[in-house]
Coordinates of C-alpha atoms in Angstrom, one line a residue:
Chain A
X21 CA 0.0 0.0 0.0
X22 CA 1.4 3.4 -1.0
X23 CA 1.5 6.3 1.4
X24 CA -1.3 8.0 -0.6
X25 CA -3.6 5.0 -0.5
X26 CA -2.8 4.7 3.2
X27 CA -3.8 8.3 3.7
X28 CA -7.0 7.9 1.7
X29 CA -7.9 4.9 3.8
X30 CA -7.4 7.0 6.9
X31 CA -9.5 9.8 5.3
X32 CA -6.7 12.3 5.8
X33 CA -6.5 15.5 3.8
X34 CA -3.5 15.9 1.7
X35 CA -1.1 18.8 2.1
X36 CA -1.9 21.3 -0.8
X37 CA 1.6 21.4 -2.3
X38 CA 1.8 17.6 -2.2
X39 CA -1.5 17.5 -4.1
X40 CA -0.1 20.0 -6.7
X41 CA 3.0 17.9 -7.2
X42 CA 1.2 14.6 -7.7
X43 CA -1.4 16.3 -9.9
X44 CA 1.3 17.8 -12.2
X45 CA 2.3 16.0 -15.4
X46 CA 5.6 14.2 -15.2
X47 CA 7.5 16.7 -17.4
X48 CA 6.3 19.7 -15.4
X49 CA 7.3 18.0 -12.2
X50 CA 10.8 17.3 -13.6
X51 CA 11.0 20.9 -14.7
X52 CA 10.0 22.0 -11.2
X53 CA 12.7 20.0 -9.7
X54 CA 15.3 21.4 -12.1
X55 CA 14.2 24.9 -11.2
X56 CA 14.4 24.2 -7.6
X57 CA 17.9 22.8 -8.0
X58 CA 18.9 25.9 -10.0
X59 CA 17.4 28.1 -7.2
X60 CA 19.4 26.3 -4.6
X61 CA 22.5 26.5 -6.7
X62 CA 22.0 30.2 -7.3
X63 CA 21.7 30.8 -3.6
X64 CA 25.0 28.9 -3.1
X65 CA 26.6 30.9 -5.9
X66 CA 25.2 34.1 -4.4
X67 CA 26.9 33.1 -1.2
X68 CA 30.1 32.5 -3.0
X69 CA 29.8 35.8 -4.8
X70 CA 29.5 37.6 -1.5
X71 CA 33.2 36.8 -1.1
X72 CA 33.8 38.3 -4.5
X73 CA 32.4 41.8 -3.6
X74 CA 34.9 44.3 -4.9
X75 CA 37.1 46.0 -2.4
X76 CA 37.7 49.8 -2.8
X77 CA 40.9 49.0 -4.6
X78 CA 39.1 46.6 -6.9
X79 CA 36.4 49.1 -7.6
X80 CA 38.9 51.3 -9.4
X81 CA 40.1 48.4 -11.5
X82 CA 41.1 49.3 -14.9
X83 CA 39.0 48.2 -17.8
X84 CA 40.8 45.5 -19.7
X85 CA 38.2 44.8 -22.4
X86 CA 35.7 47.3 -23.7
X87 CA 33.2 47.2 -26.5
X88 CA 31.8 50.7 -27.1
X89 CA 28.6 51.0 -29.2
X90 CA 29.7 48.3 -31.6
X91 CA 27.6 47.6 -34.6
X92 CA 28.2 44.9 -37.2
X93 CA 26.3 43.7 -40.2
X94 CA 27.0 41.2 -42.9
X95 CA 24.1 40.7 -45.2
X96 CA 21.8 41.4 -42.2
X97 CA 22.6 43.3 -38.9
X98 CA 24.3 41.0 -36.4
X99 CA 25.1 43.4 -33.5
X100 CA 23.6 46.8 -32.9
X101 CA 25.1 49.3 -30.5
X102 CA 26.6 46.7 -28.2
X103 CA 28.6 47.9 -25.3
X104 CA 30.1 46.2 -22.2
X105 CA 33.3 46.2 -20.3
X106 CA 35.3 43.6 -18.4
X107 CA 37.6 44.9 -15.6
X108 CA 40.8 43.3 -14.6
X109 CA 40.2 39.9 -13.1
X110 CA 36.5 39.8 -14.0
X111 CA 34.7 37.1 -15.9
X112 CA 32.0 38.3 -18.2
X113 CA 29.7 35.6 -19.5
X114 CA 27.8 36.5 -22.7
X115 CA 24.6 34.5 -22.8
X116 CA 21.9 34.4 -25.3
X117 CA 20.0 32.1 -27.6
X118 CA 21.8 30.4 -30.5
X119 CA 22.5 32.5 -33.5
X120 CA 22.4 35.8 -31.7
X121 CA 26.0 36.7 -32.5
X122 CA 27.6 35.6 -29.3
X123 CA 30.7 34.1 -31.0
X124 CA 30.9 37.2 -33.2
X125 CA 31.7 39.2 -30.1
X126 CA 34.8 37.0 -29.5
X127 CA 35.9 37.5 -33.1
X128 CA 35.6 41.3 -32.6
X129 CA 37.7 41.1 -29.5
X130 CA 40.3 39.1 -31.3
X131 CA 40.1 41.5 -34.2
X132 CA 39.3 38.7 -36.6
X133 CA 36.4 40.9 -37.5
X134 CA 36.2 44.7 -37.6
X135 CA 33.1 46.5 -36.5
X136 CA 31.2 48.7 -38.9
X137 CA 30.7 51.2 -36.1
X138 CA 32.0 51.6 -32.6
X139 CA 35.3 50.7 -30.9
X140 CA 36.9 47.7 -29.4
X141 CA 39.5 48.4 -26.7
X142 CA 41.9 46.0 -25.2
X143 CA 44.0 47.3 -22.3
X144 CA 42.7 50.8 -23.3
X145 CA 44.2 50.4 -26.7
X146 CA 41.8 50.9 -29.6
X147 CA 42.3 47.8 -31.7
X148 CA 39.5 48.6 -34.2
X149 CA 41.8 49.9 -37.0
X150 CA 45.1 48.1 -36.3
X151 CA 47.1 46.7 -39.2
X152 CA 47.1 42.9 -39.5
X153 CA 50.6 42.6 -38.0
X154 CA 49.7 44.9 -35.0
X155 CA 46.5 42.8 -34.5
X156 CA 48.7 39.7 -34.3
X157 CA 50.7 41.3 -31.5
X158 CA 47.5 42.2 -29.6
X159 CA 46.3 38.7 -29.9
X160 CA 49.3 37.4 -28.1
X161 CA 47.9 39.0 -25.0
X162 CA 44.9 36.7 -25.3
X163 CA 44.2 33.0 -25.0
X164 CA 41.3 31.6 -26.8
X165 CA 39.5 28.3 -26.2
X166 CA 37.4 27.3 -29.2
X167 CA 34.1 25.5 -29.1
X168 CA 35.6 22.4 -30.8
X169 CA 39.0 23.0 -29.1
X170 CA 40.5 23.6 -32.6
X171 CA 43.6 21.7 -31.7
X172 CA 46.0 21.3 -34.6
X173 CA 45.3 17.7 -35.5
X174 CA 48.7 17.1 -37.2
X175 CA 50.5 17.9 -34.0
X176 CA 50.8 16.1 -30.7
X177 CA 49.3 17.5 -27.5
X178 CA 52.8 18.6 -26.5
X179 CA 53.4 20.4 -29.7
X180 CA 49.9 22.0 -29.5
X181 CA 50.6 23.5 -26.1
X182 CA 54.1 24.4 -27.0
X183 CA 53.0 26.2 -30.2
X184 CA 52.5 29.7 -28.8
X185 CA 55.8 29.5 -26.9
X186 CA 57.7 28.4 -30.0
X187 CA 56.1 31.2 -32.0
X188 CA 56.5 34.1 -29.7
X189 CA 59.2 33.4 -27.1
X190 CA 62.9 32.5 -27.2
X191 CA 62.5 29.8 -24.5
X192 CA 64.8 26.8 -24.9
X193 CA 63.3 23.3 -25.2
X194 CA 63.7 22.5 -21.5
X195 CA 61.9 25.6 -20.5
X196 CA 59.2 24.9 -23.1
X197 CA 58.7 21.4 -21.8
X198 CA 58.5 22.7 -18.2
X199 CA 55.9 25.2 -19.2
X200 CA 53.9 22.6 -21.1
X201 CA 53.9 20.2 -18.1
X202 CA 52.9 23.0 -15.8
X203 CA 49.9 24.0 -18.0
X204 CA 48.8 20.4 -18.5
X205 CA 49.0 19.8 -14.8
X206 CA 47.0 23.0 -14.2
X207 CA 44.2 21.7 -16.3
X208 CA 44.2 18.4 -14.4
X209 CA 45.8 16.3 -17.1
X210 CA 48.8 13.9 -16.6
X211 CA 51.5 15.3 -18.8
X212 CA 53.3 12.0 -19.2
X213 CA 50.1 10.3 -20.3
X214 CA 48.8 12.8 -22.8
X215 CA 51.8 14.7 -24.2
X216 CA 52.6 12.3 -27.0
X217 CA 49.0 11.7 -28.0
X218 CA 47.3 13.2 -31.0
X219 CA 44.1 15.2 -30.6
X220 CA 42.2 12.5 -32.4
X221 CA 43.0 10.1 -29.6
X222 CA 41.5 12.4 -26.9
X223 CA 38.0 12.6 -25.5
X224 CA 35.9 15.8 -26.0
X225 CA 36.5 16.9 -22.4
X226 CA 40.3 16.3 -22.7
X227 CA 40.5 18.2 -25.9
X228 CA 38.8 21.1 -24.2
X229 CA 41.3 21.0 -21.4
X230 CA 44.2 20.8 -23.8
X231 CA 42.6 23.8 -25.6
X232 CA 42.7 25.7 -22.3
X233 CA 46.3 24.7 -21.6
X234 CA 47.3 25.9 -25.1
X235 CA 45.4 29.2 -24.5
X236 CA 47.2 29.6 -21.2
X237 CA 50.7 28.5 -22.3
X238 CA 51.9 32.1 -23.1
X239 CA 50.5 33.4 -19.8
X240 CA 47.9 35.7 -21.4
X241 CA 46.2 38.5 -19.5
X242 CA 42.9 37.7 -21.2
X243 CA 41.1 34.4 -21.8
X244 CA 38.3 34.0 -24.2
X245 CA 36.1 30.9 -24.3
X246 CA 33.6 30.0 -27.0
X247 CA 30.9 27.7 -25.6
X248 CA 33.4 25.9 -23.3
X249 CA 30.8 23.4 -22.0
X250 CA 28.8 22.6 -25.1
X251 CA 28.6 19.0 -26.1
X252 CA 30.0 17.8 -22.8
X253 CA 28.4 15.5 -20.2
X254 CA 27.3 17.1 -16.9
X255 CA 30.4 15.9 -15.0
X256 CA 32.8 17.2 -17.6
X257 CA 30.9 20.4 -17.8
X258 CA 31.4 20.9 -14.1
X259 CA 35.1 20.1 -14.5
X260 CA 35.5 22.7 -17.2
X261 CA 33.5 25.3 -15.3
X262 CA 35.7 24.6 -12.2
X263 CA 38.7 25.1 -14.4
X264 CA 37.6 28.5 -15.6
X265 CA 36.9 29.5 -12.0
X266 CA 40.3 28.2 -10.9
X267 CA 41.9 30.4 -13.6
X268 CA 40.0 33.4 -12.5
X269 CA 40.8 32.9 -8.8
X270 CA 44.4 31.7 -9.0
X271 CA 45.7 33.6 -11.9
X272 CA 43.4 36.6 -11.9
X273 CA 42.9 36.3 -15.6
X274 CA 40.3 38.6 -17.2
X275 CA 37.9 36.4 -19.2
X276 CA 35.0 36.6 -21.6
X277 CA 33.0 33.4 -21.9
X278 CA 30.4 32.9 -24.6
X279 CA 27.8 30.3 -23.5
X280 CA 24.3 29.2 -23.7
X281 CA 24.7 27.2 -20.5
X282 CA 23.1 29.4 -17.9
X283 CA 23.9 27.2 -15.0
X284 CA 27.7 27.3 -15.7
X285 CA 27.3 31.0 -16.5
X286 CA 26.0 31.7 -13.0
X287 CA 28.8 29.7 -11.5
X288 CA 31.6 31.5 -13.1
X289 CA 30.4 35.0 -14.0
X290 CA 31.3 38.3 -12.3
X291 CA 29.0 39.9 -14.8
X292 CA 26.5 38.5 -17.3
X293 CA 25.7 40.1 -20.6
X294 CA 22.5 38.9 -22.1
X295 CA 22.5 39.2 -25.9
X296 CA 19.1 39.3 -27.6
X297 CA 17.7 41.1 -30.6
X298 CA 21.2 42.1 -31.7
X299 CA 21.6 44.1 -28.5
X300 CA 22.8 43.7 -24.9
X301 CA 19.5 43.4 -23.2
X302 CA 21.0 43.1 -19.8
X303 CA 24.5 43.6 -18.3
X304 CA 25.1 43.1 -14.6
X305 CA 25.9 40.7 -11.9
X306 CA 24.2 37.3 -11.7
X307 CA 22.3 38.4 -8.6
X308 CA 21.0 41.5 -10.4
X309 CA 19.9 39.2 -13.2
X310 CA 18.0 36.8 -11.0
X311 CA 16.3 39.8 -9.3
X312 CA 15.2 41.3 -12.6
X313 CA 11.5 41.7 -13.4
X314 CA 12.1 41.9 -17.1
X315 CA 9.8 39.4 -18.8
X316 CA 12.4 38.3 -21.3
X317 CA 15.0 37.7 -18.6
X318 CA 12.5 35.8 -16.5
X319 CA 11.6 33.7 -19.5
X320 CA 15.3 33.1 -20.4
X321 CA 16.1 32.0 -16.9
X322 CA 12.9 30.0 -16.6
X323 CA 13.7 28.1 -19.8
X324 CA 16.5 26.4 -17.9
Chain B
X13 CA 16.1 39.6 -61.9
X14 CA 18.4 37.7 -64.2
X15 CA 20.6 40.9 -64.5
X16 CA 20.8 41.1 -60.7
X17 CA 22.0 37.5 -60.3
X18 CA 24.5 38.1 -63.2
X19 CA 25.6 41.2 -61.5
X20 CA 26.0 39.4 -58.2
X21 CA 27.9 36.4 -59.7
X22 CA 30.2 38.8 -61.7
X23 CA 31.0 40.7 -58.5
X24 CA 31.7 37.4 -56.6
X25 CA 33.9 36.3 -59.4
X26 CA 35.9 39.5 -59.4
X27 CA 36.2 39.5 -55.7
X28 CA 37.4 35.9 -55.7
X29 CA 40.0 36.8 -58.3
X30 CA 41.1 39.7 -56.2
X31 CA 41.4 37.4 -53.1
X32 CA 43.4 34.9 -55.2
X33 CA 45.9 37.6 -56.2
X34 CA 46.2 39.0 -52.8
X35 CA 46.9 35.5 -51.4
X36 CA 49.4 34.9 -54.2
X37 CA 51.2 38.2 -53.5
X38 CA 51.3 37.6 -49.7
X39 CA 52.4 33.9 -50.0
X40 CA 55.2 34.7 -52.4
X41 CA 56.3 37.8 -50.5
X42 CA 56.5 35.8 -47.2
X43 CA 59.1 33.5 -48.8
X44 CA 61.7 36.2 -48.0
X45 CA 60.3 37.3 -44.6
X46 CA 61.2 35.8 -41.2
X47 CA 60.3 33.6 -39.4
X48 CA 60.9 30.8 -41.9
X49 CA 59.0 27.7 -41.3
X50 CA 61.7 25.4 -42.6
X51 CA 60.4 22.2 -40.9
X52 CA 57.0 22.8 -42.6
X53 CA 58.8 23.4 -45.9
X54 CA 60.7 20.1 -45.8
X55 CA 57.5 18.3 -44.7
X56 CA 55.6 19.7 -47.6
X57 CA 58.5 19.0 -50.0
X58 CA 58.4 15.4 -48.8
X59 CA 54.6 15.2 -49.2
X60 CA 54.4 16.9 -52.5
X61 CA 57.6 15.6 -54.1
X62 CA 58.4 12.2 -52.6
X63 CA 54.7 11.5 -52.2
X64 CA 54.0 12.1 -55.8
X65 CA 57.0 10.1 -57.1
X66 CA 55.0 6.8 -57.7
X67 CA 52.3 8.3 -59.8
X68 CA 54.7 10.4 -61.8
X69 CA 57.0 7.4 -62.5
X70 CA 54.0 5.3 -63.6
X71 CA 52.4 7.9 -65.8
X72 CA 55.7 9.1 -67.3
X73 CA 56.8 5.6 -68.2
X74 CA 53.5 4.5 -69.8
X75 CA 53.1 7.8 -71.6
X76 CA 56.6 7.4 -73.1
X77 CA 55.8 3.9 -74.2
X78 CA 52.4 4.7 -75.8
X79 CA 53.8 7.8 -77.5
X80 CA 56.6 5.6 -79.0
X81 CA 54.1 2.9 -80.0
X82 CA 51.8 5.4 -81.8
X83 CA 54.7 7.3 -83.4
X84 CA 56.4 4.1 -84.5
X85 CA 53.5 3.2 -86.7
X86 CA 53.6 6.7 -88.4
X87 CA 57.4 6.8 -88.7
X88 CA 57.5 3.3 -90.2
X89 CA 55.4 4.6 -93.2
X90 CA 58.2 7.2 -93.9
X91 CA 61.0 4.9 -93.0
X92 CA 62.1 7.4 -90.3
X93 CA 62.1 5.1 -87.3
X94 CA 65.7 6.1 -86.5
X95 CA 64.4 9.4 -85.3
X96 CA 62.0 8.0 -82.7
X97 CA 64.3 9.2 -79.9
X98 CA 64.1 12.8 -81.2
X99 CA 60.3 12.7 -81.3
X100 CA 59.9 11.2 -77.8
X101 CA 62.5 13.5 -76.2
X102 CA 61.0 16.6 -77.9
X103 CA 57.4 15.8 -76.9
X104 CA 58.3 14.7 -73.3
X105 CA 60.6 17.5 -72.4
X106 CA 58.7 20.4 -73.9
X107 CA 55.1 19.4 -73.4
X108 CA 54.1 16.0 -72.0
X109 CA 56.5 15.9 -69.1
X110 CA 55.5 19.3 -67.6
X111 CA 51.8 19.0 -68.4
X112 CA 51.4 15.4 -67.2
X113 CA 53.3 16.0 -64.0
X114 CA 51.2 19.1 -63.5
X115 CA 47.9 17.3 -64.0
X116 CA 49.0 14.4 -61.8
X117 CA 50.2 16.7 -59.0
X118 CA 47.0 18.8 -59.3
X119 CA 44.9 15.7 -58.8
X120 CA 47.0 14.3 -56.0
X121 CA 48.5 17.2 -54.1
X122 CA 46.1 20.0 -55.0
X123 CA 43.1 18.0 -53.7
X124 CA 45.1 17.1 -50.6
X125 CA 46.0 20.7 -49.8
X126 CA 42.5 21.9 -50.4
X127 CA 41.0 19.2 -48.2
X128 CA 43.5 19.8 -45.4
X129 CA 43.2 23.5 -45.3
X130 CA 39.4 23.2 -45.8
X131 CA 39.1 20.9 -42.8
X132 CA 41.3 23.2 -40.8
X133 CA 39.0 26.1 -41.7
X134 CA 35.8 24.3 -40.7
X135 CA 37.3 23.0 -37.5
X136 CA 38.4 26.6 -36.6
X137 CA 42.1 25.6 -36.7
X138 CA 42.8 28.6 -39.1
X139 CA 41.1 30.9 -36.6
X140 CA 43.2 29.3 -33.8
X141 CA 46.4 30.1 -35.8
X142 CA 45.2 33.7 -36.1
X143 CA 44.4 34.0 -32.4
X144 CA 47.8 32.4 -31.5
X145 CA 49.4 35.3 -33.4
X146 CA 50.4 33.4 -36.5
X147 CA 49.6 34.5 -40.0
X148 CA 48.0 31.4 -41.6
X149 CA 49.2 32.4 -45.0
X150 CA 52.8 32.5 -43.8
X151 CA 52.5 29.2 -41.8
X152 CA 50.4 27.2 -44.2
X153 CA 50.4 28.7 -47.7
X154 CA 54.0 29.8 -48.1
X155 CA 55.6 26.4 -47.3
X156 CA 53.2 24.7 -49.7
X157 CA 53.7 27.1 -52.5
X158 CA 57.5 27.1 -52.1
X159 CA 57.6 23.3 -51.9
X160 CA 55.5 23.1 -55.1
X161 CA 57.7 25.6 -56.9
X162 CA 60.8 23.5 -56.0
X163 CA 59.4 20.0 -56.4
X164 CA 57.3 20.2 -59.5
X165 CA 60.3 20.9 -61.8
X166 CA 62.1 18.0 -60.0
X167 CA 59.2 15.7 -60.6
X168 CA 59.0 16.9 -64.2
X169 CA 62.7 16.0 -64.9
X170 CA 62.0 12.5 -63.5
X171 CA 58.8 12.3 -65.5
X172 CA 60.8 13.3 -68.7
X173 CA 63.5 10.7 -68.0
X174 CA 61.2 7.8 -67.4
X175 CA 59.1 8.8 -70.4
X176 CA 62.1 8.7 -72.6
X177 CA 63.1 5.4 -71.0
X178 CA 59.6 4.1 -71.8
X179 CA 60.2 5.1 -75.4
X180 CA 63.5 3.3 -75.3
X181 CA 61.8 0.1 -74.3
X182 CA 59.5 0.3 -77.4
X183 CA 62.3 1.4 -79.7
X184 CA 64.3 -1.6 -78.6
X185 CA 61.7 -4.3 -78.4
X186 CA 59.1 -3.2 -81.0
X187 CA 61.3 -1.4 -83.6
X188 CA 64.6 -3.3 -82.8
X189 CA 66.6 0.0 -82.5
X190 CA 69.8 -0.2 -80.4
X191 CA 69.7 1.9 -77.2
X192 CA 72.9 3.8 -78.3
X193 CA 71.1 5.0 -81.4
X194 CA 68.0 5.9 -79.5
X195 CA 69.8 7.9 -76.8
X196 CA 72.0 9.7 -79.5
X197 CA 68.9 10.9 -81.2
X198 CA 67.5 12.0 -77.8
X199 CA 70.6 14.1 -77.2
X200 CA 70.5 15.5 -80.7
X201 CA 67.0 16.7 -80.0
X202 CA 68.0 18.4 -76.8
X203 CA 70.8 20.2 -78.5
X204 CA 68.9 21.1 -81.7
X205 CA 66.6 23.7 -80.2
X206 CA 69.4 26.2 -79.7
X207 CA 71.0 27.5 -76.5
X208 CA 70.6 30.4 -74.1
X209 CA 73.7 31.8 -72.5
X210 CA 75.7 29.4 -74.7
X211 CA 75.2 26.3 -72.4
X212 CA 71.5 26.0 -71.5
X213 CA 69.4 24.2 -74.2
X214 CA 66.2 26.1 -75.0
X215 CA 64.3 22.8 -74.6
X216 CA 65.3 22.8 -70.9
X217 CA 64.2 26.3 -70.4
X218 CA 60.7 25.5 -71.8
X219 CA 60.7 22.1 -69.9
X220 CA 61.6 23.7 -66.5
X221 CA 59.8 27.1 -66.7
X222 CA 56.4 25.4 -67.2
X223 CA 56.4 23.1 -64.2
X224 CA 57.7 26.0 -62.1
X225 CA 54.6 28.0 -63.1
X226 CA 52.3 25.0 -62.8
X227 CA 53.6 24.4 -59.3
X228 CA 52.6 27.9 -58.3
X229 CA 49.2 27.5 -60.0
X230 CA 48.4 24.2 -58.2
X231 CA 49.4 25.2 -54.7
X232 CA 47.9 28.7 -54.9
X233 CA 44.6 27.5 -56.3
X234 CA 44.4 24.7 -53.7
X235 CA 45.3 27.1 -50.8
X236 CA 42.8 29.7 -52.1
X237 CA 39.9 27.3 -52.2
X238 CA 41.0 25.5 -49.0
X239 CA 41.2 28.7 -47.0
X240 CA 37.8 30.1 -48.1
X241 CA 36.0 26.8 -47.4
X242 CA 32.6 27.3 -45.7
X243 CA 29.7 25.0 -45.0
X244 CA 31.2 22.1 -43.1
X245 CA 32.4 18.9 -44.6
X246 CA 30.3 19.5 -47.7
X247 CA 32.3 22.7 -48.3
X248 CA 35.5 20.7 -48.0
X249 CA 34.3 18.4 -50.8
X250 CA 33.4 21.4 -53.0
X251 CA 36.7 23.1 -52.3
X252 CA 38.6 19.9 -53.3
X253 CA 36.6 19.4 -56.6
X254 CA 37.0 23.1 -57.5
X255 CA 40.7 22.9 -56.9
X256 CA 41.3 20.0 -59.2
X257 CA 39.0 21.3 -62.0
X258 CA 40.4 24.9 -61.9
X259 CA 44.0 23.9 -61.5
X260 CA 43.8 21.3 -64.4
X261 CA 42.1 23.8 -66.7
X262 CA 44.5 26.6 -65.8
X263 CA 47.5 24.2 -66.4
X264 CA 46.3 23.5 -70.0
X265 CA 45.4 27.1 -70.8
X266 CA 48.5 28.6 -69.3
X267 CA 50.6 25.9 -71.0
X268 CA 49.5 27.3 -74.4
X269 CA 50.3 30.9 -73.6
X270 CA 53.6 30.0 -71.9
X271 CA 54.7 28.1 -75.0
X272 CA 53.9 31.1 -77.1
X273 CA 55.9 33.4 -74.8
X274 CA 58.9 31.1 -74.5
X275 CA 59.1 30.5 -78.2
X276 CA 59.1 34.2 -78.8
X277 CA 61.7 34.9 -76.1
X278 CA 63.9 31.9 -76.8
X279 CA 63.7 31.2 -80.6
X280 CA 65.4 28.1 -81.9

């Protein structure tokens, strides 16, 4: 006899919220559980974020990345009047539905694309109209982790991570190996196991981690991530999210993360930029976002 | 409506041509600019040159044999079979060697380059190079172009040699001509076209200038289509096909004009 039948037999009245839950269709019930889990998680994150409140010194942090009224169109407008800043050590997560131009923002920061209007500043330097060679130099300040990791498949893991060092430093081979080992260890990989493997021999999560190690190898001031958790299982997603947090906390790297994974976004973000209708519809802290009454933001958060 | 679409496709064509020449200018200019990717250059020379050796040997040898066989029938009617060596050497060195090696390499190497760079484009590896502060043209295109410029003349010389050797086989076993006679007529042909700077036979200039140009055409067309690949794996297939078709047609067309120019500049 189930509890319910038992209660019926005793003629007891059910507690209203129990009634609601059992009356709900299964999918709605699951969705309710997920939302409850997210709420709990957000509360935890809010707790964590309290530690991250900026000190007066931090409040005057310099702006490392700035998009100022950027507009870009190909055949159709992609971005219109988009602005946001990332201060030193901050992690800005750009969220939004698929196809809203999130990845385009990263390409603008890397100056792989030039905006039609507005400016992009890196370390207060306007990079909008740099020459190709000068743009290459600015890119050396940045590490980028691609959605599919974009490891060079003709090179081993070691050569991939060593690539930026060979290109832009005069380090000798011993120093390069030491750095490669350090970065692979930082991303929780065993250097001796993976160094000689080819990217095709790695799992998706390992590729992402090697991608992070390669992005980090030249000790960049800025890290950019394009959908770092897409296509990964929940455990690997958590690992990558933890890794980005670790980078932020231990190395103080300024980061811009493009993601549609709102849960990971809340875990790692200092600020969240919500991109919709070609504009930044919201830019603020995760707490401000959860406290917002804006129907679109409510719907966006509710969707998860 | 039709005019609009014609207008669009004409604009796209001109733009693509402009992109091609910009790529060619940069790739060739970077040959002289540091850093030199020497390891990549040797790797490409190995892939393009050593890798194509098998098909070049096979096609050269059989082309020489079939050329000798067809010519033998004609020459027999005039009783001029002693001159078969001249005919084979002239055809192979001036025309068939360079064009056949070019077409073979366009099929084998051109398609390979386009597919590799196309895959790198669709898996964001080209963007990764850019973000790591490397110019993809310098890292990927220049070594391939330089390796092709060096290796295609080498492959052509080998192709010429095995083609003439194939002719020797037919001359010996079909016509019963001794090898000494055959090779003497081969050398007669080489020396009969006149000399440039007293020592360089004009046939050699024609036979080496052509593969040099063809090498440039194949590698640049392949890199051009490879780098501008879009549309996932289907795009890679399209880039590969376009490369082989365009490079093959260009080789045959340019061959004609190059022959005209060389004949005018280095008359016999």
